[in-house]
Amino acid sequence: MSEVLSLTELLAAIRPLAEEAGRATLAFYGDKAGVREKADGSPVTLADEAAEAVILPALRALTPEIPVVSEEEVAQGIGPASVGARFWLVDPLDGTKEFLSGNGEFTVNIALIADGRPVLGVVVAPALGETYAGTEGEAYLVDANGERKILCRRPPQEGETVVGSRSHGDASAMEAFLKDRKVAAFRAAGSSLKLCLIARGEADLYPRLGTTMEWDIAAGHAVLAAAGGGVTTVDGGPFVYGKLDFRNPHFVAHGAAGV
């Protein structure tokens, strides 16, 4: 089916799917009883499983020829033997600690990867009532005020706003990375919302100097790229997807001015 659909048409089909999955997570919001540990010790909730149950069958019906890589399936040892040039990356619930703490900063993430880069992405923050989407050089936000286009900004004269993780991070490594930069403010945020803050022009830089997986950031990266920003490795090299273990190197997400 997807072979006759443009990226814009695919995005139109994926957005309501991600929003439906977001609504499914809210049925378990604040329920700490539905939490268990995965093999790596990280938490997984009933909400992850409910969102994945919405997304995966629909994605596979929509684009049966495109492999789907989803965080919870990978954790169970399930997944495609190889991903090829095009594949979906799904994180059914990013920001489990935020979900459990009740601060609302968790997201549902769906991204399409083509030739190593994210070309389409949807990030839904169901508790905040926000949907971010982007493809082909156009990104937008849908919230209580309706739908509007979003763009990265150039840092103001007073300096950059740097966004970082609310639940993870190495403060000393961050300080060393930023020592020669003009930083006006630091803003903490959970999940892939950190990339979306840059995409909507409210922050300028997100250095991630710790472990992440491809599904954690692919959708946010797609939205950010569509809004005029990007993601590089810490040394400025290209950031690519489709690695054997789907593990990311340290990276820097940036707005319109680059790194």
XYZ file of C-alpha atoms in Angstrom, residues 8-252:
245
model
C 2.836 13.349 3.293
C 0.077 10.786 2.780
C 1.860 8.319 5.053
C 2.139 10.968 7.726
C -1.583 11.655 7.477
C -2.213 7.961 8.150
C 0.346 7.630 10.955
C -0.659 10.657 13.005
C -4.124 9.390 14.069
C -2.589 5.983 14.767
C -0.040 7.517 17.143
C -2.765 9.608 18.790
C -4.914 6.507 19.308
C -1.940 4.762 20.913
C -1.463 7.806 23.124
C -5.054 7.561 24.328
C -4.452 3.884 25.088
C -1.576 4.784 27.424
C -3.761 7.157 29.424
C -5.891 4.260 30.618
C -2.888 3.225 32.752
C -1.529 6.674 33.632
C -0.650 6.874 37.308
C -1.059 3.103 37.789
C 2.230 1.947 39.314
C 0.812 -1.547 39.771
C 1.167 -2.264 36.058
C 4.983 -2.058 36.034
C 7.527 -4.832 35.636
C 11.232 -5.002 34.866
C 12.685 -6.029 31.515
C 15.782 -8.208 31.274
C 18.017 -5.111 31.292
C 16.413 -3.826 34.495
C 14.527 -0.976 32.832
C 10.811 -0.617 33.552
C 7.996 -1.515 31.172
C 4.338 -0.772 31.829
C 0.975 -2.031 30.675
C 0.749 1.264 28.822
C 3.758 0.326 26.640
C 2.046 -2.909 25.709
C -1.317 -1.250 25.047
C 0.244 1.338 22.738
C 2.268 -1.289 20.895
C -0.896 -3.365 20.414
C -2.509 -0.387 18.679
C 0.465 0.577 16.517
C 2.077 -2.611 15.260
C -0.857 -4.370 13.555
C -1.928 -1.132 11.879
C 1.590 -0.311 10.649
C 2.080 -3.801 9.257
C -1.265 -3.641 7.470
C -0.517 -0.191 6.054
C 3.009 -1.002 4.837
C 3.460 -4.782 4.819
C 6.694 -4.497 2.838
C 8.417 -2.242 5.409
C 9.925 -3.945 8.493
C 8.897 -2.618 11.913
C 11.338 -2.357 14.818
C 9.612 -1.690 18.140
C 11.299 -1.305 21.511
C 9.194 -3.820 23.401
C 9.398 -6.473 20.675
C 13.178 -6.101 20.582
C 13.274 -6.469 24.369
C 11.477 -9.813 23.936
C 13.882 -10.965 21.239
C 11.304 -10.393 18.493
C 12.045 -8.373 15.406
C 13.035 -8.480 11.750
C 16.212 -10.356 10.848
C 17.325 -7.309 8.872
C 15.830 -3.880 8.325
C 16.941 -2.950 4.807
C 16.879 0.587 3.420
C 13.449 1.467 4.822
C 12.020 0.524 8.206
C 9.767 1.838 10.937
C 11.079 2.629 14.415
C 8.483 2.580 17.191
C 8.780 3.525 20.833
C 5.294 2.891 22.228
C 6.049 4.830 25.413
C 9.162 6.958 25.790
C 9.752 8.431 29.226
C 8.550 5.674 31.531
C 9.891 7.502 34.600
C 7.906 10.583 33.591
C 4.838 8.408 33.024
C 5.155 6.898 36.493
C 5.898 10.216 38.197
C 2.786 11.770 36.658
C 4.483 14.847 35.173
C 3.028 14.225 31.716
C 6.331 14.334 29.815
C 6.071 10.942 28.129
C 5.495 10.302 24.447
C 4.462 7.818 21.786
C 6.938 7.820 18.897
C 6.716 6.523 15.319
C 9.376 7.223 12.677
C 10.124 6.053 9.166
C 13.800 5.561 8.336
C 15.048 5.643 4.742
C 18.706 5.141 3.828
C 19.824 5.724 7.393
C 17.911 8.919 8.122
C 14.477 9.690 9.598
C 12.207 11.024 6.860
C 8.896 11.058 8.738
C 8.042 11.268 12.403
C 5.151 11.657 14.826
C 5.581 12.382 18.538
C 2.443 12.365 20.686
C 2.439 13.606 24.283
C -1.058 12.428 25.278
C -1.095 13.802 28.834
C -0.076 17.239 27.516
C -2.485 17.140 24.579
C 0.313 17.710 22.055
C 1.130 16.084 18.724
C 4.290 16.902 16.779
C 4.678 15.717 13.198
C 7.098 16.335 10.377
C 8.226 15.238 6.939
C 9.622 16.723 3.732
C 10.728 20.009 5.256
C 7.502 20.833 7.080
C 6.809 20.331 10.769
C 3.762 21.186 12.808
C 2.327 21.051 16.295
C -1.276 20.255 17.178
C -2.486 21.256 20.646
C -5.420 22.996 22.332
C -4.793 26.044 20.121
C -5.173 24.059 16.902
C -2.573 23.163 14.280
C 0.376 25.370 13.425
C 3.711 25.091 11.659
C 6.822 25.092 13.808
C 10.385 26.158 12.978
C 13.709 26.112 14.754
C 15.110 29.472 15.744
C 18.573 30.969 15.643
C 19.897 31.438 19.188
C 19.157 34.891 20.621
C 22.003 37.284 21.461
C 21.822 36.482 25.160
C 22.821 32.888 24.426
C 21.510 29.390 23.882
C 18.826 27.583 25.802
C 20.138 24.086 26.416
C 17.692 21.283 27.069
C 18.587 18.146 28.964
C 17.073 15.039 30.445
C 14.894 15.231 33.521
C 15.717 11.641 34.497
C 19.149 10.848 33.027
C 22.419 12.569 32.372
C 25.983 13.215 33.474
C 26.217 16.744 34.869
C 30.016 16.914 34.725
C 30.113 15.714 31.111
C 27.461 18.275 30.179
C 29.396 21.060 31.898
C 32.575 20.107 30.032
C 30.746 20.027 26.700
C 29.203 23.465 27.235
C 32.227 25.250 28.754
C 33.048 27.281 25.620
C 29.455 28.069 24.659
C 27.306 31.049 25.589
C 24.453 29.484 27.556
C 21.573 31.663 28.689
C 19.364 28.997 30.251
C 18.997 25.306 30.910
C 15.657 23.564 30.568
C 14.882 20.041 31.744
C 12.404 17.884 29.870
C 11.475 14.240 29.567
C 11.371 11.828 26.631
C 11.604 12.928 22.987
C 10.014 16.250 23.943
C 13.568 17.589 24.249
C 13.978 17.451 20.470
C 10.502 18.894 19.976
C 11.354 21.911 22.140
C 14.137 22.735 19.695
C 11.831 22.105 16.735
C 9.270 24.587 18.082
C 11.892 27.273 18.674
C 11.937 27.179 22.484
C 15.441 25.716 22.884
C 18.617 25.559 20.829
C 20.744 22.588 21.861
C 20.331 19.120 23.342
C 23.613 17.298 24.001
C 22.973 13.682 24.967
C 26.098 12.266 26.570
C 24.674 8.939 27.634
C 23.041 5.784 26.353
C 19.991 5.956 24.109
C 18.465 3.698 21.485
C 17.406 4.580 17.958
C 13.677 4.356 18.744
C 14.136 6.884 21.571
C 14.932 9.760 19.239
C 14.042 8.860 15.626
C 10.574 10.441 15.590
C 11.775 13.563 17.378
C 14.744 13.735 15.006
C 12.386 13.600 12.015
C 10.278 16.440 13.418
C 13.395 18.455 14.234
C 14.860 17.970 10.744
C 11.568 19.009 9.150
C 11.636 22.168 11.315
C 15.119 23.126 10.137
C 17.342 21.512 12.775
C 19.284 18.296 12.976
C 21.241 15.721 14.958
C 24.944 14.938 14.682
C 27.435 12.859 16.599
C 29.329 14.813 19.272
C 32.258 15.361 16.885
C 29.929 16.727 14.184
C 29.670 13.574 12.097
C 26.494 12.251 10.470
C 23.999 10.469 12.700
C 22.715 7.310 11.039
C 20.043 4.715 11.830
C 19.932 0.988 11.221
C 22.897 -0.020 13.400
C 23.088 -3.710 14.303
C 22.153 -3.212 17.956
C 20.143 0.017 17.421
C 22.313 1.695 20.076
C 23.110 5.386 19.589
C 26.451 7.092 20.054
C 26.522 10.288 22.072
C 24.879 13.011 20.002
C 23.917 16.660 19.791
